[in-house]
Short mmCIF file of C-alpha atoms and ligand atoms in Angstrom, two decimals:
data_model
loop_
_atom_site.label_atom_id
_atom_site.label_comp_id
_atom_site.label_asym_id
_atom_site.label_seq_id
_atom_site.Cartn_x
_atom_site.Cartn_y
_atom_site.Cartn_z
CA MET T 1 -20.54 40.96 -56.27
CA PRO T 2 -20.38 44.19 -53.99
CA ILE T 3 -23.97 45.19 -55.10
CA ARG T 4 -25.22 41.76 -54.03
CA PHE T 5 -23.29 42.13 -50.85
CA LEU T 6 -24.63 45.68 -50.23
CA ALA T 7 -28.31 44.38 -50.91
CA LEU T 8 -27.77 41.52 -48.48
CA LEU T 9 -26.44 43.93 -45.84
CA SER T 10 -29.51 46.28 -46.33
CA LEU T 11 -31.84 43.14 -45.95
CA SER T 12 -30.29 42.03 -42.73
CA PHE T 13 -30.34 45.52 -41.54
CA LEU T 14 -34.20 45.95 -42.20
CA ALA T 15 -34.85 42.54 -40.73
CA ALA T 16 -32.88 43.50 -37.52
CA CYS T 17 -35.07 46.81 -37.21
CA ALA T 18 -38.22 44.82 -37.82
CA SER T 19 -37.61 42.62 -34.75
CA ALA T 20 -36.11 45.04 -32.56
CA PRO T 21 -38.16 46.32 -29.49
CA ALA T 22 -39.79 49.59 -30.73
CA THR T 23 -38.55 52.81 -28.91
CA VAL T 24 -37.82 51.07 -25.55
CA GLU T 25 -34.08 51.13 -25.85
CA ALA T 26 -34.21 55.00 -26.35
CA SER T 27 -35.96 55.63 -23.00
CA ARG T 28 -34.14 52.48 -21.06
CA GLY T 29 -33.56 53.01 -17.33
CA PRO T 30 -31.03 51.80 -15.07
CA ARG T 31 -30.76 47.93 -14.10
CA PRO T 32 -31.00 46.66 -11.60
CA LEU T 33 -34.03 48.73 -10.47
CA LEU T 34 -36.16 48.18 -7.41
CA ILE T 35 -39.43 49.87 -6.53
CA ALA T 36 -41.53 49.38 -3.37
CA THR T 37 -44.66 50.81 -1.69
CA TRP T 38 -44.84 53.33 0.97
CA PRO T 39 -41.96 55.25 2.83
CA PHE T 40 -41.07 51.81 4.51
CA GLY T 41 -40.47 50.65 0.96
CA LYS T 42 -37.12 52.36 1.15
CA ILE T 43 -36.10 49.93 4.06
CA ALA T 44 -37.26 47.04 1.89
CA THR T 45 -35.54 48.22 -1.37
CA ASP T 46 -32.31 48.89 0.57
CA LEU T 47 -32.18 45.65 2.07
CA ALA T 48 -33.13 43.98 -1.16
CA LEU T 49 -30.23 46.00 -3.04
CA GLN T 50 -27.90 44.89 -0.12
CA SER T 51 -28.79 41.23 -0.93
CA LEU T 52 -28.25 41.72 -4.84
CA ARG T 53 -24.82 43.26 -4.04
CA ALA T 54 -23.94 40.25 -1.95
CA GLY T 55 -24.74 37.99 -4.78
CA GLY T 56 -28.30 37.03 -3.80
CA SER T 57 -30.74 35.90 -6.37
CA ARG T 58 -33.90 38.07 -7.49
CA LEU T 59 -35.90 36.13 -5.13
CA ASP T 60 -33.38 36.43 -2.27
CA ALA T 61 -33.43 40.07 -2.63
CA VAL T 62 -37.29 40.33 -2.68
CA GLU T 63 -37.55 37.82 0.33
CA ALA T 64 -34.82 39.91 2.32
CA GLY T 65 -36.57 43.18 1.54
CA ILE T 66 -39.97 42.15 2.55
CA ARG T 67 -38.96 39.89 5.58
CA GLU T 68 -37.46 43.26 7.29
CA ILE T 69 -40.94 44.98 6.92
CA GLU T 70 -42.40 41.96 8.43
CA ARG T 71 -40.01 41.83 11.12
CA LEU T 72 -40.49 45.47 12.00
CA SER T 73 -44.33 45.16 11.36
CA CYS T 74 -44.10 48.60 9.58
CA ASP T 75 -47.03 50.76 9.74
CA GLY T 76 -48.78 48.13 11.95
CA SER T 77 -49.89 46.57 8.62
CA VAL T 78 -47.45 44.11 7.75
CA GLY T 79 -46.36 40.96 9.60
CA LEU T 80 -47.60 39.65 13.21
CA GLY T 81 -47.74 43.00 14.65
CA GLY T 82 -50.05 44.23 11.89
CA ARG T 83 -53.73 45.07 12.09
CA PRO T 84 -55.71 42.27 13.75
CA ASN T 85 -59.13 40.99 12.38
CA ALA T 86 -62.57 41.74 13.66
CA ALA T 87 -62.01 38.82 16.18
CA GLY T 88 -58.75 40.40 17.40
CA TYR T 89 -55.91 38.47 16.02
CA PRO T 90 -53.93 38.96 12.57
CA GLN T 91 -54.29 36.67 9.64
CA LEU T 92 -51.41 37.29 7.23
CA ASP T 93 -51.30 37.43 3.42
CA ALA T 94 -48.31 37.17 1.07
CA CYS T 95 -46.97 36.14 -2.22
CA ILE T 96 -43.83 35.96 -4.40
CA MET T 97 -43.51 35.60 -8.22
CA ASP T 98 -40.28 35.06 -10.34
CA GLY T 99 -40.48 35.97 -14.11
CA PRO T 100 -38.30 33.16 -15.67
CA GLY T 101 -40.47 30.22 -15.53
CA HIS T 102 -43.61 32.26 -14.48
CA ARG T 103 -43.20 30.74 -11.03
CA ALA T 104 -45.39 31.77 -8.17
CA GLY T 105 -46.34 30.96 -4.37
CA SER T 106 -48.83 32.40 -2.32
CA VAL T 107 -50.28 32.17 1.44
CA ALA T 108 -53.41 33.52 2.70
CA GLY T 109 -54.98 33.75 6.10
CA LEU T 110 -51.87 32.63 7.66
CA GLU T 111 -51.85 32.65 11.55
CA GLY T 112 -48.62 32.75 13.75
CA ILE T 113 -46.22 32.66 11.10
CA VAL T 114 -43.43 35.48 11.38
CA HIS T 115 -42.56 35.77 7.69
CA PRO T 116 -45.20 35.03 5.24
CA ILE T 117 -43.14 36.04 2.43
CA SER T 118 -40.85 33.04 3.20
CA ALA T 119 -43.71 30.68 3.54
CA ALA T 120 -44.88 32.03 0.16
CA ARG T 121 -41.27 31.41 -1.55
CA ARG T 122 -41.36 27.74 0.20
CA VAL T 123 -44.68 26.91 -1.51
CA MET T 124 -43.38 28.19 -4.68
CA GLU T 125 -39.97 26.33 -4.28
CA ARG T 126 -41.10 23.25 -2.37
CA SER T 127 -44.59 22.26 -3.26
CA LYS T 128 -46.26 21.47 -6.59
CA HIS T 129 -49.10 24.18 -5.65
CA VAL T 130 -49.21 27.86 -6.11
CA MET T 131 -51.49 29.00 -3.14
CA LEU T 132 -51.99 27.41 0.45
CA VAL T 133 -54.27 28.90 2.92
CA GLY T 134 -55.06 29.06 6.71
CA GLU T 135 -54.27 25.87 8.74
CA GLY T 136 -52.67 24.08 5.75
CA ALA T 137 -50.54 26.90 5.02
CA ARG T 138 -49.45 27.27 8.74
CA TRP T 139 -48.64 23.43 8.65
CA PHE T 140 -46.64 23.79 5.42
CA ALA T 141 -44.71 26.69 6.85
CA LEU T 142 -43.90 24.89 10.16
CA GLU T 143 -42.82 21.80 7.97
CA HIS T 144 -40.44 23.95 6.15
CA GLY T 145 -38.93 25.81 8.92
CA VAL T 146 -40.48 29.11 8.72
CA GLU T 147 -40.31 30.87 12.09
CA ALA T 148 -43.51 30.64 13.87
CA VAL T 149 -45.13 31.56 17.33
CA PRO T 150 -47.57 29.76 19.29
CA ILE T 151 -51.22 30.21 18.46
CA GLU T 152 -53.03 28.21 21.16
CA GLU T 153 -54.21 31.41 22.79
CA LEU T 154 -56.24 32.40 19.50
CA ALA T 155 -58.58 29.39 20.06
CA GLU T 156 -60.40 31.08 22.82
CA ARG T 157 -60.96 34.21 20.62
CA LYS T 158 -61.97 32.04 17.64
CA SER T 159 -64.66 30.03 19.88
CA ARG T 160 -65.90 33.39 21.20
CA TRP T 161 -66.37 34.48 17.56
CA ALA T 162 -67.94 31.28 16.63
CA ALA T 163 -70.50 31.63 19.48
CA GLY T 164 -71.48 35.04 18.18
CA GLU T 165 -69.61 37.14 20.85
CA ARG T 166 -68.20 39.75 18.83
CA PRO T 167 -65.70 42.60 20.09
CA SER T 168 -67.53 46.04 20.05
CA GLU T 169 -64.73 47.85 18.54
CA THR T 170 -63.82 46.21 15.14
CA ASP T 171 -63.09 49.01 12.91
CA ARG T 172 -59.37 49.33 12.56
CA ALA T 173 -58.96 51.43 9.45
CA GLY T 174 -56.08 50.78 7.28
CA HIS T 175 -54.58 48.26 4.57
CA ASP T 176 -51.05 49.10 3.84
CA THR T 177 -49.08 46.45 2.07
CA VAL T 178 -45.33 46.03 1.34
CA THR T 179 -44.91 45.24 -2.45
CA LEU T 180 -41.48 45.10 -3.76
CA LEU T 181 -40.58 44.72 -7.53
CA LEU T 182 -37.32 44.31 -9.12
CA VAL T 183 -35.68 44.04 -12.52
CA ASP T 184 -32.15 42.75 -12.31
CA GLY T 185 -29.28 43.59 -14.43
CA ALA T 186 -30.17 40.91 -17.11
CA GLY T 187 -33.61 42.20 -17.28
CA HIS T 188 -35.34 39.41 -15.42
CA ILE T 189 -38.16 40.41 -12.93
CA ALA T 190 -39.34 39.34 -9.71
CA GLY T 191 -41.74 40.68 -6.91
CA GLY T 192 -43.48 39.90 -3.74
CA CYS T 193 -45.91 41.40 -1.34
CA SER T 194 -47.00 40.84 2.30
CA THR T 195 -49.70 42.35 4.62
CA SER T 196 -52.04 41.76 7.50
CA GLY T 197 -54.78 43.00 5.30
CA ALA T 198 -57.53 45.44 5.95
CA GLY T 199 -57.92 46.29 9.63
CA GLY T 200 -60.94 44.85 11.31
CA LYS T 201 -61.68 42.28 8.33
CA LEU T 202 -63.84 39.37 8.87
CA PRO T 203 -62.05 36.23 10.09
CA GLY T 204 -61.01 34.47 6.81
CA ARG T 205 -61.29 37.40 4.63
CA VAL T 206 -58.53 37.19 1.87
CA GLY T 207 -57.38 40.39 0.14
CA ASP T 208 -55.60 41.24 -3.10
CA SER T 209 -52.18 40.67 -1.82
CA PRO T 210 -52.03 36.84 -2.16
CA ILE T 211 -53.86 36.92 -5.44
CA LEU T 212 -51.84 36.49 -8.46
CA GLY T 213 -52.82 39.35 -11.02
CA SER T 214 -54.60 41.35 -8.12
CA GLY T 215 -51.90 42.36 -5.61
CA LEU T 216 -48.89 41.31 -7.73
CA TYR T 217 -48.17 40.21 -11.25
CA VAL T 218 -44.85 39.59 -12.90
CA ASP T 219 -44.36 38.83 -16.63
CA ASP T 220 -40.69 38.27 -17.52
CA GLU T 221 -41.47 39.47 -21.22
CA VAL T 222 -42.96 42.64 -20.13
CA GLY T 223 -42.53 43.84 -16.61
CA ALA T 224 -44.37 43.78 -13.24
CA ALA T 225 -46.95 45.46 -11.18
CA GLY T 226 -47.83 45.47 -7.46
CA ALA T 227 -50.86 46.97 -5.47
CA THR T 228 -51.45 48.47 -2.05
CA GLY T 229 -54.67 49.83 -0.56
CA LEU T 230 -58.19 48.44 -0.26
CA GLY T 231 -57.94 44.72 -1.54
CA GLU T 232 -61.61 44.64 -2.67
CA ASN T 233 -61.05 47.51 -5.06
CA VAL T 234 -58.06 45.98 -6.56
CA MET T 235 -59.24 42.10 -6.75
CA ARG T 236 -62.38 42.75 -8.49
CA TYR T 237 -60.36 44.15 -11.58
CA CYS T 238 -57.24 42.06 -11.77
CA ALA T 239 -55.61 45.28 -11.49
CA THR T 240 -51.95 44.17 -11.80
CA PHE T 241 -52.47 41.89 -14.69
CA TRP T 242 -54.38 44.73 -16.29
CA ILE T 243 -51.36 47.12 -15.84
CA VAL T 244 -48.89 44.68 -17.13
CA GLU T 245 -51.05 43.88 -20.18
CA LEU T 246 -51.17 47.67 -20.97
CA MET T 247 -47.48 47.70 -20.73
CA ARG T 248 -47.27 44.78 -23.13
CA GLN T 249 -49.41 46.94 -25.68
CA GLY T 250 -46.88 49.77 -25.37
CA ARG T 251 -47.84 51.96 -22.40
CA SER T 252 -45.11 52.96 -20.22
CA PRO T 253 -45.30 51.97 -16.53
CA GLN T 254 -46.43 55.29 -15.59
CA GLU T 255 -49.11 55.44 -18.24
CA ALA T 256 -50.20 51.92 -17.38
CA CYS T 257 -50.70 52.57 -13.72
CA GLU T 258 -52.50 55.70 -14.31
CA GLU T 259 -54.83 54.16 -17.15
CA VAL T 260 -55.86 51.27 -14.63
CA VAL T 261 -56.84 53.58 -11.91
CA HIS T 262 -58.87 55.74 -14.40
CA ARG T 263 -60.50 52.50 -15.84
CA ILE T 264 -61.46 51.17 -12.35
CA ALA T 265 -62.60 54.59 -11.42
CA ARG T 266 -64.87 54.50 -14.55
CA LEU T 267 -66.23 50.89 -13.90
CA ASP T 268 -66.76 51.47 -10.23
CA PRO T 269 -69.74 52.96 -8.54
CA GLN T 270 -67.30 54.53 -5.99
CA GLY T 271 -65.62 56.46 -8.89
CA TYR T 272 -62.13 57.51 -7.60
CA ASP T 273 -62.87 56.94 -4.16
CA LEU T 274 -61.30 53.63 -4.05
CA ASP T 275 -58.04 53.85 -1.81
CA ILE T 276 -55.91 52.11 -4.26
CA CYS T 277 -52.24 52.61 -5.33
CA PHE T 278 -50.04 50.82 -7.91
CA ILE T 279 -46.40 50.71 -8.65
CA ALA T 280 -45.02 49.01 -11.88
CA LEU T 281 -41.63 48.59 -13.61
CA ASP T 282 -40.86 47.17 -17.13
CA LYS T 283 -37.97 45.07 -18.34
CA HIS T 284 -36.13 48.06 -19.61
CA GLY T 285 -35.65 49.54 -15.91
CA ARG T 286 -38.62 52.30 -16.46
CA TYR T 287 -41.11 52.71 -13.46
CA GLY T 288 -44.20 54.35 -12.56
CA ALA T 289 -46.74 54.89 -9.72
CA ALA T 290 -50.40 55.82 -9.33
CA ALA T 291 -53.13 56.48 -6.71
CA SER T 292 -56.69 56.96 -6.97
CA ASN T 293 -57.33 59.56 -4.31
CA SER T 294 -54.42 60.18 -2.07
CA ARG T 295 -50.75 61.26 -2.29
CA PHE T 296 -48.68 57.96 -2.50
CA PRO T 297 -45.19 57.68 -1.39
CA PHE T 298 -42.95 54.86 -2.86
CA ALA T 299 -39.22 54.05 -3.02
CA VAL T 300 -37.06 53.58 -5.82
CA ALA T 301 -33.53 52.24 -5.80
CA THR T 302 -30.62 51.37 -8.29
CA GLU T 303 -27.15 50.72 -7.93
CA THR T 304 -26.32 54.32 -7.10
CA GLY T 305 -28.67 54.49 -4.13
CA SER T 306 -32.47 54.82 -3.20
CA GLU T 307 -34.79 57.55 -2.91
CA LEU T 308 -38.33 58.19 -1.56
CA LEU T 309 -40.59 59.61 -4.32
CA HIS T 310 -44.31 60.26 -4.31
CA VAL T 311 -47.21 60.81 -6.71
CA GLU T 312 -50.16 62.83 -6.06
CA ARG T 313 -53.71 61.42 -6.75
CA VAL T 314 -54.39 61.09 -10.48
CA SER T 315 -56.54 63.89 -11.79
CA PRO T 316 -60.10 62.41 -12.30
CA ARG T 317 -61.34 62.10 -15.88
CA ALA T 318 -64.76 63.36 -16.36
CA ARG T 319 -67.28 60.37 -16.61
CA THR T 320 -68.52 60.04 -20.24
CA GLY T 321 -70.82 57.46 -21.82
CA GLY T 322 -68.53 55.52 -24.23
CA ALA T 323 -65.91 52.90 -23.51
CA GLN T 324 -62.33 54.27 -23.74
N1 LIG B 1 -54.13 45.53 0.25
C1 LIG B 1 -54.16 44.79 1.33
C2 LIG B 1 -55.58 44.33 1.74
O1 LIG B 1 -56.49 44.90 1.37
O2 LIG B 1 -55.63 43.03 2.19
#
C-alpha cells in the first residue's frame, strides 16, 4: 500500500510540474506593477497607484493616470493643449484595454473633448462597439458626459483648409504619447494610451495609439505592450501585438521589446531611424522597454514607490540576408 501511495504521489508531482509555467515564478517581479512612457509617465503611474490604493479598479487606475496627463497636456503632446494638426487644431486619439474579457474601447480624431481616455473607456463599457471616430466619437462622448469644450471656432479653420488655404508653417515636430500599463495584485492586466498624435499631421490622420495591437495591446494570459513615437512606424507592424506574442513564446518583456525594434528595423527601409519606443510588462510583474534611435525615459511604480528609468537606443544589428 505505501508503495502504491508513493507512486501516486510521484505521478501527481510530475503532472503538477508539467502544467506549471516554466521558469517564470523564479523571476517573478512585484505586483501590482505599473509602467508608463516618458518622464510625465511618473505623474501617471503615481496617480494610477493612488487610485489602486484607494480601492479603484485596474481601469479606474489607468483612466486616472492618463486623465492627469491629458489635463496637464504634458509635453504639449497629449490632450487639448497638445500638438495641432496641419490645419491648426488638435485631433486626439486614445484607447483602453482590459485583460479579463479582452475588452477594449478606442476613439480617434476626437475634437474638443478634454479626456479622450474617458471617452475610450465609455465606448468600451457603454457601447457595443470598439472604436468610434471623429464627429461620431464626439457625439458619443458628449452623450456620455465626458467634459468638452466648444468647437465652433474650428469650422472656419476647416473651411479654409477645405478651400485649399493651407497654413504655411505646418511642421510641428513631435509625437509623444502617454501609454500606461499595469498588472494588478491578482495578475490581471490593463492599459491605455492617449495622444494628440504627430504634430502637423493631415486632418483626419489616425496614428498608432487608438489602434489595438499597434499603440496598445493587452492579453491577460501573457502581458501587455504599449508604444510611443512615430505612429506610422508602429502601426505598419502591429508592433505591440508582436511584442505580446513574443512574450507568449517565452521572451521576457525586455527581450520582446528589443526584438521587435530589431525586426522592424530589419524590415523597414529606414532601418533604425524609426523614432519608436516600446514598454511592456508580463503577468508575473516583469517589465522592459526599448527604443530604436534615442534615449527613452519611462516610469515604473510598485507598492513601494515609483522611479524614473531610461533605456539607451538598442545597439543596431548588422543587416544580413536571411530571416531571423
Ligand atoms: N504615437 C503617436 C502618433 O504617432 O500618433
